[in-house]
mmCIF file of C-alpha atoms and ligand atoms in Angstrom:
data_model
loop_
_atom_site.group_PDB
_atom_site.id
_atom_site.type_symbol
_atom_site.label_atom_id
_atom_site.label_comp_id
_atom_site.label_asym_id
_atom_site.label_seq_id
_atom_site.Cartn_x
_atom_site.Cartn_y
_atom_site.Cartn_z
ATOM 1 C CA MET A 1 1.207 -21.056 7.101
ATOM 2 C CA ILE A 2 -1.883 -20.874 9.312
ATOM 3 C CA ASP A 3 -1.891 -18.344 12.167
ATOM 4 C CA SER A 4 -3.393 -18.733 15.667
ATOM 5 C CA TYR A 5 -6.849 -17.687 14.426
ATOM 6 C CA GLY A 6 -7.005 -20.080 11.479
ATOM 7 C CA ARG A 7 -6.064 -17.512 8.815
ATOM 8 C CA GLU A 8 -3.799 -18.592 5.983
ATOM 9 C CA ILE A 9 -0.893 -16.145 5.685
ATOM 10 C CA SER A 10 0.194 -16.061 2.052
ATOM 11 C CA TYR A 11 0.927 -12.390 1.360
ATOM 12 C CA LEU A 12 4.090 -10.466 2.256
ATOM 13 C CA ARG A 13 4.343 -6.693 2.028
ATOM 14 C CA LEU A 14 7.960 -5.671 1.980
ATOM 15 C CA SER A 15 8.849 -2.018 2.337
ATOM 16 C CA VAL A 16 12.054 -1.436 0.402
ATOM 17 C CA THR A 17 12.725 2.133 1.582
ATOM 18 C CA GLU A 18 11.305 4.764 3.926
ATOM 19 C CA LEU A 19 12.322 7.532 1.540
ATOM 20 C CA CYS A 20 9.919 9.148 -0.888
ATOM 21 C CA ASN A 21 10.052 11.844 -3.536
ATOM 22 C CA LEU A 22 6.623 13.133 -2.380
ATOM 23 C CA ARG A 23 5.367 14.165 1.066
ATOM 24 C CA CYS A 24 1.692 13.170 1.143
ATOM 25 C CA ARG A 25 0.135 14.936 4.102
ATOM 26 C CA TYR A 26 -1.564 11.851 5.576
ATOM 27 C CA CYS A 27 1.543 9.696 5.185
ATOM 28 C CA MET A 28 4.683 11.519 6.254
ATOM 29 C CA PRO A 29 5.905 14.839 7.638
ATOM 30 C CA GLU A 30 6.948 17.761 5.445
ATOM 31 C CA GLU A 31 10.611 17.463 6.362
ATOM 32 C CA GLY A 32 10.612 13.825 5.289
ATOM 33 C CA VAL A 33 12.233 11.244 7.489
ATOM 34 C CA CYS A 34 15.192 11.409 9.773
ATOM 35 C CA LYS A 35 17.380 9.378 7.447
ATOM 36 C CA LYS A 36 18.539 6.238 9.205
ATOM 37 C CA ARG A 37 22.067 4.973 8.916
ATOM 38 C CA HIS A 38 22.718 2.706 5.948
ATOM 39 C CA GLU A 39 23.730 -0.123 8.310
ATOM 40 C CA GLU A 40 20.291 -0.041 9.981
ATOM 41 C CA MET A 41 18.450 -0.833 6.744
ATOM 42 C CA LEU A 42 18.032 -4.246 5.131
ATOM 43 C CA THR A 43 20.459 -4.830 2.273
ATOM 44 C CA GLN A 44 19.213 -6.183 -1.065
ATOM 45 C CA GLU A 45 20.612 -9.604 -0.138
ATOM 46 C CA GLU A 46 18.772 -9.510 3.213
ATOM 47 C CA MET A 47 15.524 -8.548 1.464
ATOM 48 C CA LEU A 48 15.891 -11.467 -0.944
ATOM 49 C CA ARG A 49 16.743 -13.763 1.971
ATOM 50 C CA ALA A 50 13.608 -12.606 3.798
ATOM 51 C CA ILE A 51 11.528 -13.277 0.664
ATOM 52 C CA ARG A 52 12.999 -16.798 0.424
ATOM 53 C CA ALA A 53 12.310 -17.386 4.127
ATOM 54 C CA ALA A 54 8.723 -16.164 3.698
ATOM 55 C CA ALA A 55 8.227 -18.318 0.601
ATOM 56 C CA SER A 56 9.394 -21.370 2.573
ATOM 57 C CA LEU A 57 6.477 -20.686 4.982
ATOM 58 C CA GLY A 58 3.896 -20.490 2.212
ATOM 59 C CA ILE A 59 4.016 -16.839 1.115
ATOM 60 C CA ARG A 60 3.006 -16.776 -2.567
ATOM 61 C CA LYS A 61 2.159 -13.131 -3.144
ATOM 62 C CA LEU A 62 4.685 -10.332 -2.646
ATOM 63 C CA ARG A 63 4.087 -6.585 -2.684
ATOM 64 C CA LEU A 64 6.990 -4.166 -2.755
ATOM 65 C CA THR A 65 6.163 -0.824 -1.250
ATOM 66 C CA GLY A 66 7.697 2.013 0.752
ATOM 67 C CA GLY A 67 8.276 4.994 1.078
ATOM 68 C CA GLU A 68 8.479 5.174 -2.680
ATOM 69 C CA PRO A 69 9.952 1.912 -4.027
ATOM 70 C CA LEU A 70 10.966 3.526 -7.317
ATOM 71 C CA VAL A 71 13.447 5.900 -5.643
ATOM 72 C CA LYS A 72 15.496 2.833 -4.720
ATOM 73 C CA SER A 73 18.306 2.556 -7.233
ATOM 74 C CA ASN A 74 18.340 -1.262 -7.264
ATOM 75 C CA ILE A 75 14.558 -1.727 -7.476
ATOM 76 C CA VAL A 76 14.652 -3.512 -10.857
ATOM 77 C CA SER A 77 17.250 -6.074 -9.788
ATOM 78 C CA LEU A 78 15.412 -6.598 -6.485
ATOM 79 C CA CYS A 79 12.214 -7.364 -8.418
ATOM 80 C CA ARG A 80 14.121 -9.716 -10.706
ATOM 81 C CA GLY A 81 15.587 -11.552 -7.706
ATOM 82 C CA ALA A 82 12.155 -11.781 -6.070
ATOM 83 C CA ALA A 83 10.627 -13.145 -9.277
ATOM 84 C CA GLU A 84 13.252 -15.905 -9.339
ATOM 85 C CA THR A 85 12.356 -17.033 -5.797
ATOM 86 C CA PRO A 86 10.720 -20.476 -5.843
ATOM 87 C CA GLY A 87 7.176 -20.287 -4.431
ATOM 88 C CA ILE A 88 6.588 -16.595 -5.219
ATOM 89 C CA GLU A 89 3.778 -16.593 -7.773
ATOM 90 C CA GLU A 90 2.902 -12.919 -7.987
ATOM 91 C CA ILE A 91 4.850 -9.697 -7.569
ATOM 92 C CA CYS A 92 2.949 -6.455 -7.112
ATOM 93 C CA LEU A 93 4.289 -3.000 -6.467
ATOM 94 C CA THR A 94 2.710 0.118 -4.939
ATOM 95 C CA THR A 95 3.993 3.447 -6.227
ATOM 96 C CA ASN A 96 3.021 7.089 -6.568
ATOM 97 C CA GLY A 97 3.678 6.601 -10.279
ATOM 98 C CA THR A 98 5.810 9.678 -10.878
ATOM 99 C CA LEU A 99 8.914 7.658 -11.814
ATOM 100 C CA LEU A 100 7.055 5.111 -13.951
ATOM 101 C CA PRO A 101 7.758 6.759 -17.322
ATOM 102 C CA ALA A 102 11.334 5.407 -17.075
ATOM 103 C CA LEU A 103 10.615 2.293 -14.997
ATOM 104 C CA ALA A 104 7.261 0.809 -16.048
ATOM 105 C CA LYS A 105 8.796 -1.370 -18.792
ATOM 106 C CA PRO A 106 11.949 -2.537 -16.933
ATOM 107 C CA LEU A 107 9.847 -3.486 -13.888
ATOM 108 C CA ARG A 108 7.384 -5.432 -16.039
ATOM 109 C CA GLU A 109 10.299 -7.247 -17.706
ATOM 110 C CA ALA A 110 11.786 -7.985 -14.271
ATOM 111 C CA GLY A 111 8.619 -9.883 -13.309
ATOM 112 C CA VAL A 112 6.257 -7.354 -11.667
ATOM 113 C CA SER A 113 2.768 -8.250 -12.874
ATOM 114 C CA ARG A 114 0.552 -5.800 -10.996
ATOM 115 C CA LEU A 115 0.839 -2.146 -10.086
ATOM 116 C CA ASN A 116 -1.081 -0.047 -7.581
ATOM 117 C CA ILE A 117 -0.659 3.648 -8.318
ATOM 118 C CA SER A 118 -1.674 6.293 -5.784
ATOM 119 C CA LEU A 119 -3.740 9.216 -7.047
ATOM 120 C CA ASP A 120 -5.925 11.214 -4.669
ATOM 121 C CA THR A 121 -7.189 13.946 -6.985
ATOM 122 C CA LEU A 122 -7.525 14.935 -10.633
ATOM 123 C CA ASP A 123 -7.013 18.607 -9.871
ATOM 124 C CA PRO A 124 -3.416 19.845 -10.407
ATOM 125 C CA GLU A 125 -3.513 22.335 -7.522
ATOM 126 C CA LYS A 126 -5.002 19.827 -5.097
ATOM 127 C CA TYR A 127 -2.423 17.255 -6.203
ATOM 128 C CA ARG A 128 0.344 19.702 -5.375
ATOM 129 C CA TYR A 129 -1.296 20.475 -2.024
ATOM 130 C CA ILE A 130 -1.749 16.863 -0.905
ATOM 131 C CA THR A 131 1.662 15.602 -2.093
ATOM 132 C CA ARG A 132 3.420 18.865 -1.094
ATOM 133 C CA ARG A 133 5.811 18.538 -4.068
ATOM 134 C CA GLY A 134 4.565 16.385 -6.946
ATOM 135 C CA THR A 135 2.753 17.375 -10.133
ATOM 136 C CA LEU A 136 -0.393 15.744 -11.465
ATOM 137 C CA GLU A 137 1.220 15.755 -14.894
ATOM 138 C CA GLU A 138 4.020 13.435 -13.700
ATOM 139 C CA ALA A 139 1.546 11.077 -12.050
ATOM 140 C CA ARG A 140 -0.622 10.948 -15.186
ATOM 141 C CA ALA A 141 2.430 10.283 -17.361
ATOM 142 C CA GLY A 142 3.286 7.403 -15.014
ATOM 143 C CA ILE A 143 -0.195 5.921 -15.341
ATOM 144 C CA GLU A 144 0.003 6.201 -19.144
ATOM 145 C CA ALA A 145 3.418 4.473 -19.109
ATOM 146 C CA ALA A 146 2.023 1.668 -16.953
ATOM 147 C CA LEU A 147 -0.989 1.239 -19.264
ATOM 148 C CA SER A 148 1.292 0.725 -22.255
ATOM 149 C CA ALA A 149 3.754 -1.614 -20.500
ATOM 150 C CA GLY A 150 1.493 -4.691 -20.479
ATOM 151 C CA TYR A 151 0.733 -5.190 -16.765
ATOM 152 C CA GLU A 152 -1.839 -7.848 -15.874
ATOM 153 C CA LYS A 153 -3.624 -5.438 -13.576
ATOM 154 C CA ILE A 154 -3.361 -1.751 -12.712
ATOM 155 C CA LYS A 155 -5.194 -0.285 -9.760
ATOM 156 C CA ILE A 156 -5.438 3.345 -8.736
ATOM 157 C CA ASN A 157 -5.471 3.895 -4.952
ATOM 158 C CA THR A 158 -7.357 6.957 -3.783
ATOM 159 C CA VAL A 159 -7.430 7.842 -0.092
ATOM 160 C CA LEU A 160 -10.910 9.200 0.669
ATOM 161 C CA ILE A 161 -10.573 12.494 2.492
ATOM 162 C CA GLY A 162 -13.683 14.413 3.549
ATOM 163 C CA GLY A 163 -13.530 18.051 2.461
ATOM 164 C CA PHE A 164 -10.643 17.320 0.096
ATOM 165 C CA ASN A 165 -11.644 14.818 -2.577
ATOM 166 C CA ASP A 166 -15.161 13.581 -1.755
ATOM 167 C CA ASP A 167 -16.443 16.078 -4.362
ATOM 168 C CA GLU A 168 -14.342 14.229 -6.970
ATOM 169 C CA ILE A 169 -15.765 10.736 -6.342
ATOM 170 C CA PRO A 170 -17.741 10.626 -9.652
ATOM 171 C CA ARG A 171 -14.834 12.007 -11.696
ATOM 172 C CA LEU A 172 -12.326 9.599 -10.172
ATOM 173 C CA ALA A 173 -14.645 6.604 -10.583
ATOM 174 C CA ASP A 174 -15.155 7.651 -14.197
ATOM 175 C CA LEU A 175 -11.505 6.677 -14.872
ATOM 176 C CA THR A 176 -12.768 3.054 -14.844
ATOM 177 C CA ARG A 177 -14.891 3.921 -17.891
ATOM 178 C CA ARG A 178 -12.054 5.585 -19.744
ATOM 179 C CA TYR A 179 -9.256 3.142 -18.926
ATOM 180 C CA PRO A 180 -8.974 -0.616 -18.228
ATOM 181 C CA LEU A 181 -8.080 -0.125 -14.586
ATOM 182 C CA ASP A 182 -9.637 -0.492 -11.142
ATOM 183 C CA LEU A 183 -10.089 2.522 -8.890
ATOM 184 C CA ARG A 184 -10.062 1.855 -5.156
ATOM 185 C CA PHE A 185 -11.256 4.312 -2.557
ATOM 186 C CA ILE A 186 -9.473 3.678 0.741
ATOM 187 C CA GLU A 187 -10.633 5.111 4.043
ATOM 188 C CA LEU A 188 -8.136 7.519 5.614
ATOM 189 C CA MET A 189 -6.454 5.736 8.523
ATOM 190 C CA PRO A 190 -5.628 7.731 11.669
ATOM 191 C CA MET A 191 -1.929 6.937 11.883
ATOM 192 C CA TYR A 192 0.562 8.067 14.496
ATOM 193 C CA ASP A 193 0.961 11.390 12.658
ATOM 194 C CA SER A 194 -1.347 11.611 9.674
ATOM 195 C CA GLY A 195 -1.184 15.320 9.110
ATOM 196 C CA ASP A 196 -3.459 18.077 10.283
ATOM 197 C CA PHE A 197 -6.718 16.458 9.216
ATOM 198 C CA GLY A 198 -9.712 17.118 11.455
ATOM 199 C CA PRO A 199 -12.519 14.660 12.249
ATOM 200 C CA GLU A 200 -14.427 15.690 9.088
ATOM 201 C CA ALA A 201 -11.643 14.177 6.941
ATOM 202 C CA PHE A 202 -12.361 10.648 8.197
ATOM 203 C CA ILE A 203 -15.357 9.626 6.107
ATOM 204 C CA PRO A 204 -16.689 6.066 5.667
ATOM 205 C CA TYR A 205 -16.605 4.169 2.374
ATOM 206 C CA THR A 206 -20.424 4.286 2.223
ATOM 207 C CA VAL A 207 -20.116 7.900 1.057
ATOM 208 C CA VAL A 208 -19.036 6.464 -2.321
ATOM 209 C CA THR A 209 -22.143 4.314 -2.797
ATOM 210 C CA GLU A 210 -24.301 7.250 -1.689
ATOM 211 C CA ARG A 211 -22.702 9.527 -4.296
ATOM 212 C CA LEU A 212 -22.780 6.824 -7.002
ATOM 213 C CA PRO A 213 -26.069 4.930 -6.626
ATOM 214 C CA GLU A 214 -25.578 3.512 -10.132
ATOM 215 C CA LEU A 215 -22.672 1.332 -8.893
ATOM 216 C CA GLU A 216 -23.487 -2.341 -9.472
ATOM 217 C CA PRO A 217 -22.154 -4.741 -6.783
ATOM 218 C CA LEU A 218 -19.848 -7.518 -8.005
ATOM 219 C CA PRO A 219 -18.817 -10.761 -6.279
ATOM 220 C CA GLY A 220 -15.617 -10.498 -4.201
ATOM 221 C CA ASP A 221 -12.333 -11.709 -5.672
ATOM 222 C CA GLY A 222 -10.643 -12.765 -2.438
ATOM 223 C CA GLY A 223 -9.103 -9.314 -1.851
ATOM 224 C CA VAL A 224 -10.011 -6.766 0.809
ATOM 225 C CA ALA A 225 -12.080 -4.474 -1.446
ATOM 226 C CA LYS A 226 -15.848 -4.549 -1.822
ATOM 227 C CA LEU A 227 -16.222 -4.505 -5.595
ATOM 228 C CA TYR A 228 -18.583 -2.582 -7.880
ATOM 229 C CA ARG A 229 -18.823 -1.582 -11.501
ATOM 230 C CA LEU A 230 -20.213 1.531 -13.159
ATOM 231 C CA PRO A 231 -22.618 0.501 -15.922
ATOM 232 C CA GLY A 232 -20.616 -0.213 -19.082
ATOM 233 C CA ALA A 233 -17.218 0.387 -17.448
ATOM 234 C CA ALA A 234 -14.174 -1.744 -18.276
ATOM 235 C CA GLY A 235 -12.666 -1.436 -14.815
ATOM 236 C CA ARG A 236 -14.083 -1.900 -11.332
ATOM 237 C CA VAL A 237 -14.535 0.390 -8.349
ATOM 238 C CA GLY A 238 -13.253 -1.060 -5.053
ATOM 239 C CA LEU A 239 -14.059 0.194 -1.574
ATOM 240 C CA ILE A 240 -11.593 -0.519 1.212
ATOM 241 C CA SER A 241 -12.760 0.095 4.763
ATOM 242 C CA PRO A 242 -9.997 -0.488 7.325
ATOM 243 C CA VAL A 243 -11.680 1.965 9.726
ATOM 244 C CA SER A 244 -15.459 1.568 9.458
ATOM 245 C CA ALA A 245 -15.632 -2.172 8.648
ATOM 246 C CA HIS A 246 -12.331 -3.926 9.302
ATOM 247 C CA PHE A 247 -11.377 -7.074 7.395
ATOM 248 C CA CYS A 248 -9.042 -8.599 10.002
ATOM 249 C CA THR A 249 -10.886 -11.935 10.022
ATOM 250 C CA SER A 250 -9.633 -12.591 6.490
ATOM 251 C CA CYS A 251 -6.203 -10.945 6.856
ATOM 252 C CA SER A 252 -3.573 -12.939 4.953
ATOM 253 C CA ARG A 253 -0.723 -10.418 5.367
ATOM 254 C CA ILE A 254 2.546 -10.046 7.115
ATOM 255 C CA ARG A 255 4.772 -6.968 6.730
ATOM 256 C CA ILE A 256 8.483 -6.296 6.803
ATOM 257 C CA THR A 257 9.787 -2.739 7.119
ATOM 258 C CA ALA A 258 12.815 -1.391 5.278
ATOM 259 C CA ASP A 259 14.779 -1.442 8.544
ATOM 260 C CA GLY A 260 14.093 -5.137 8.996
ATOM 261 C CA LYS A 261 11.177 -5.258 11.435
ATOM 262 C CA ILE A 262 8.424 -7.778 10.914
ATOM 263 C CA LYS A 263 5.070 -6.255 11.733
ATOM 264 C CA PRO A 264 2.501 -8.964 12.439
ATOM 265 C CA CYS A 265 -0.240 -6.296 12.187
ATOM 266 C CA LEU A 266 -0.198 -2.865 10.527
ATOM 267 C CA HIS A 267 -1.755 -1.133 13.543
ATOM 268 C CA SER A 268 0.089 -2.884 16.349
ATOM 269 C CA PRO A 269 3.317 -1.575 17.937
ATOM 270 C CA ASP A 270 4.748 -5.136 17.971
ATOM 271 C CA GLU A 271 7.850 -5.625 15.841
ATOM 272 C CA LEU A 272 10.335 -8.498 15.500
ATOM 273 C CA SER A 273 13.763 -7.794 14.016
ATOM 274 C CA ILE A 274 15.340 -9.864 11.231
ATOM 275 C CA LYS A 275 18.261 -7.534 10.481
ATOM 276 C CA GLY A 276 21.514 -9.490 10.225
ATOM 277 C CA LEU A 277 19.934 -12.949 10.489
ATOM 278 C CA ASN A 278 20.616 -15.948 8.253
ATOM 279 C CA GLN A 279 17.751 -17.526 6.309
ATOM 280 C CA GLU A 280 17.025 -20.218 8.882
ATOM 281 C CA GLU A 281 16.857 -17.630 11.673
ATOM 282 C CA MET A 282 14.681 -15.344 9.549
ATOM 283 C CA THR A 283 12.283 -18.230 8.889
ATOM 284 C CA GLU A 284 12.003 -18.887 12.612
ATOM 285 C CA VAL A 285 11.303 -15.231 13.476
ATOM 286 C CA LEU A 286 8.753 -15.027 10.658
ATOM 287 C CA ARG A 287 7.036 -18.137 12.004
ATOM 288 C CA ARG A 288 6.849 -16.540 15.478
ATOM 289 C CA ALA A 289 5.530 -13.293 13.989
ATOM 290 C CA ILE A 290 2.781 -15.102 12.074
ATOM 291 C CA LEU A 291 1.738 -16.983 15.211
ATOM 292 C CA SER A 292 1.625 -13.698 17.135
ATOM 293 C CA LYS A 293 -0.712 -11.941 14.675
ATOM 294 C CA PRO A 294 -3.522 -10.391 16.743
ATOM 295 C CA ARG A 295 -7.154 -11.277 16.067
ATOM 296 C CA TRP A 296 -7.876 -7.700 14.951
ATOM 297 C CA HIS A 297 -6.278 -4.299 14.964
ATOM 298 C CA GLY A 298 -8.567 -2.735 17.541
ATOM 299 C CA GLU A 299 -10.836 0.264 17.226
ATOM 300 C CA LEU A 300 -9.614 3.002 14.844
ATOM 301 C CA SER A 301 -11.071 6.493 14.803
ATOM 302 C CA TYR A 302 -10.091 10.134 14.813
ATOM 303 C CA THR A 303 -9.674 9.961 18.587
ATOM 304 C CA GLN A 304 -8.473 6.356 18.768
ATOM 305 C CA ARG A 305 -5.439 6.359 16.545
ATOM 306 C CA SER A 306 -3.389 3.462 15.247
ATOM 307 C CA GLN A 307 -1.132 1.852 17.853
ATOM 308 C CA ALA A 308 1.621 1.528 15.234
ATOM 309 C CA ASN A 309 4.387 3.834 16.392
ATOM 310 C CA ARG A 310 5.408 4.721 12.828
ATOM 311 C CA ASN A 311 4.033 6.709 9.931
ATOM 312 C CA MET A 312 2.907 4.854 6.819
ATOM 313 C CA ASN A 313 6.083 5.599 4.859
ATOM 314 C CA GLN A 314 8.041 3.824 7.624
ATOM 315 C CA ILE A 315 5.766 0.777 7.565
ATOM 316 C CA GLY A 316 4.835 0.361 3.922
ATOM 317 C CA GLY A 317 1.226 0.941 2.936
HETATM 318 N N1 SAM B 1 4.888 5.709 -2.322
HETATM 319 C C1 SAM B 1 3.984 4.684 -2.716
HETATM 320 C C2 SAM B 1 2.621 5.262 -2.999
HETATM 321 O O1 SAM B 1 2.455 6.478 -2.973
HETATM 322 O O2 SAM B 1 1.733 4.477 -3.305
HETATM 323 C C3 SAM B 1 3.917 3.502 -1.778
HETATM 324 C C4 SAM B 1 3.879 3.755 -0.304
HETATM 325 S S1 SAM B 1 2.397 4.501 0.292
HETATM 326 C C5 SAM B 1 2.715 4.510 2.032
HETATM 327 C C6 SAM B 1 1.240 3.194 0.049
HETATM 328 C C7 SAM B 1 -0.211 3.542 0.162
HETATM 329 O O3 SAM B 1 -0.508 3.890 1.496
HETATM 330 C C8 SAM B 1 -0.652 4.683 -0.722
HETATM 331 O O4 SAM B 1 -1.722 4.257 -1.548
HETATM 332 C C9 SAM B 1 -1.099 5.719 0.270
HETATM 333 O O5 SAM B 1 -2.134 6.491 -0.236
HETATM 334 C C10 SAM B 1 -1.525 4.858 1.449
HETATM 335 N N2 SAM B 1 -1.578 5.575 2.717
HETATM 336 C C11 SAM B 1 -0.587 6.244 3.339
HETATM 337 N N3 SAM B 1 -1.002 6.790 4.501
HETATM 338 C C12 SAM B 1 -2.310 6.461 4.611
HETATM 339 C C13 SAM B 1 -3.316 6.719 5.583
HETATM 340 N N4 SAM B 1 -3.076 7.448 6.682
HETATM 341 N N5 SAM B 1 -4.553 6.198 5.365
HETATM 342 C C14 SAM B 1 -4.834 5.466 4.270
HETATM 343 N N6 SAM B 1 -3.920 5.180 3.310
HETATM 344 C C15 SAM B 1 -2.684 5.674 3.480
#
């Protein structure tokens, strides 16, 4: 479907839960989330209905995210149901990776073809600090499990945080030499409550090209990342700049939260509810949401924070 600014909307990000087994400081508060009542959240059948409704409007790519999608007990059957939806051509999943040792294979068999795995540091103590409860060892085991499960593409997502991991840029990028995966540095977004980071934490993506002048630019692949390769590397380095150089003009996304709110734009407070609706009604609300997508998300900076009135775990990154 084409939105009011001529953009083709073909990509749905569905958050399957707000819950997470980690507590990344830029994403959610230490005490987790005030657990909503079961009845407030979309059921598996409602999620599959929403995917069918979206597919009927031309959505072809689906990403399941959260919270942490792998803490959801029915995640494999949800992926299987999504893969059986006519029109859905690609299923991707974003995860912190820690539960992949048990789930990488079943998810691949259920039809997930691409994984994005979050990893902000290669230092065990810093990993513990940023996630507040995970271990680097678990995350690495998850990445290894994903690499042996036959995914079409594996990407590592690293949130660039000044004073925390900018000193690790070369080491992190070097993973693309050692493994057949892409590493993407993502600018830290100033969300509603993204921890106690000061202005120095919000650094632009250009810091990466300054630190790694040997990066060779590659043509774009239709995604939001500016792509590069280290000489001789199997994988690519991607730079994603939602803050310093937004990509709203080519936005193809629509989002649905785990509690059934369509978010036409990640950084807007606007939400349209689909909880409890039948497929025809969901299709109609989705159509309205797509037509109400704003032209861009507005200025983002340390002082001008996202207008979204939720943290990332409650939206789905
Ligand atoms: N639990 C999964 C994970 O860790 O990947 C999926 C959900 S998480 C919200 C999805 C992505 O959003 C992660 O790559 C995370 O690093 C990113 N993210 C969360 N808060 C962010 C922020 N304030 N700025 C930039 N990226 C953020």
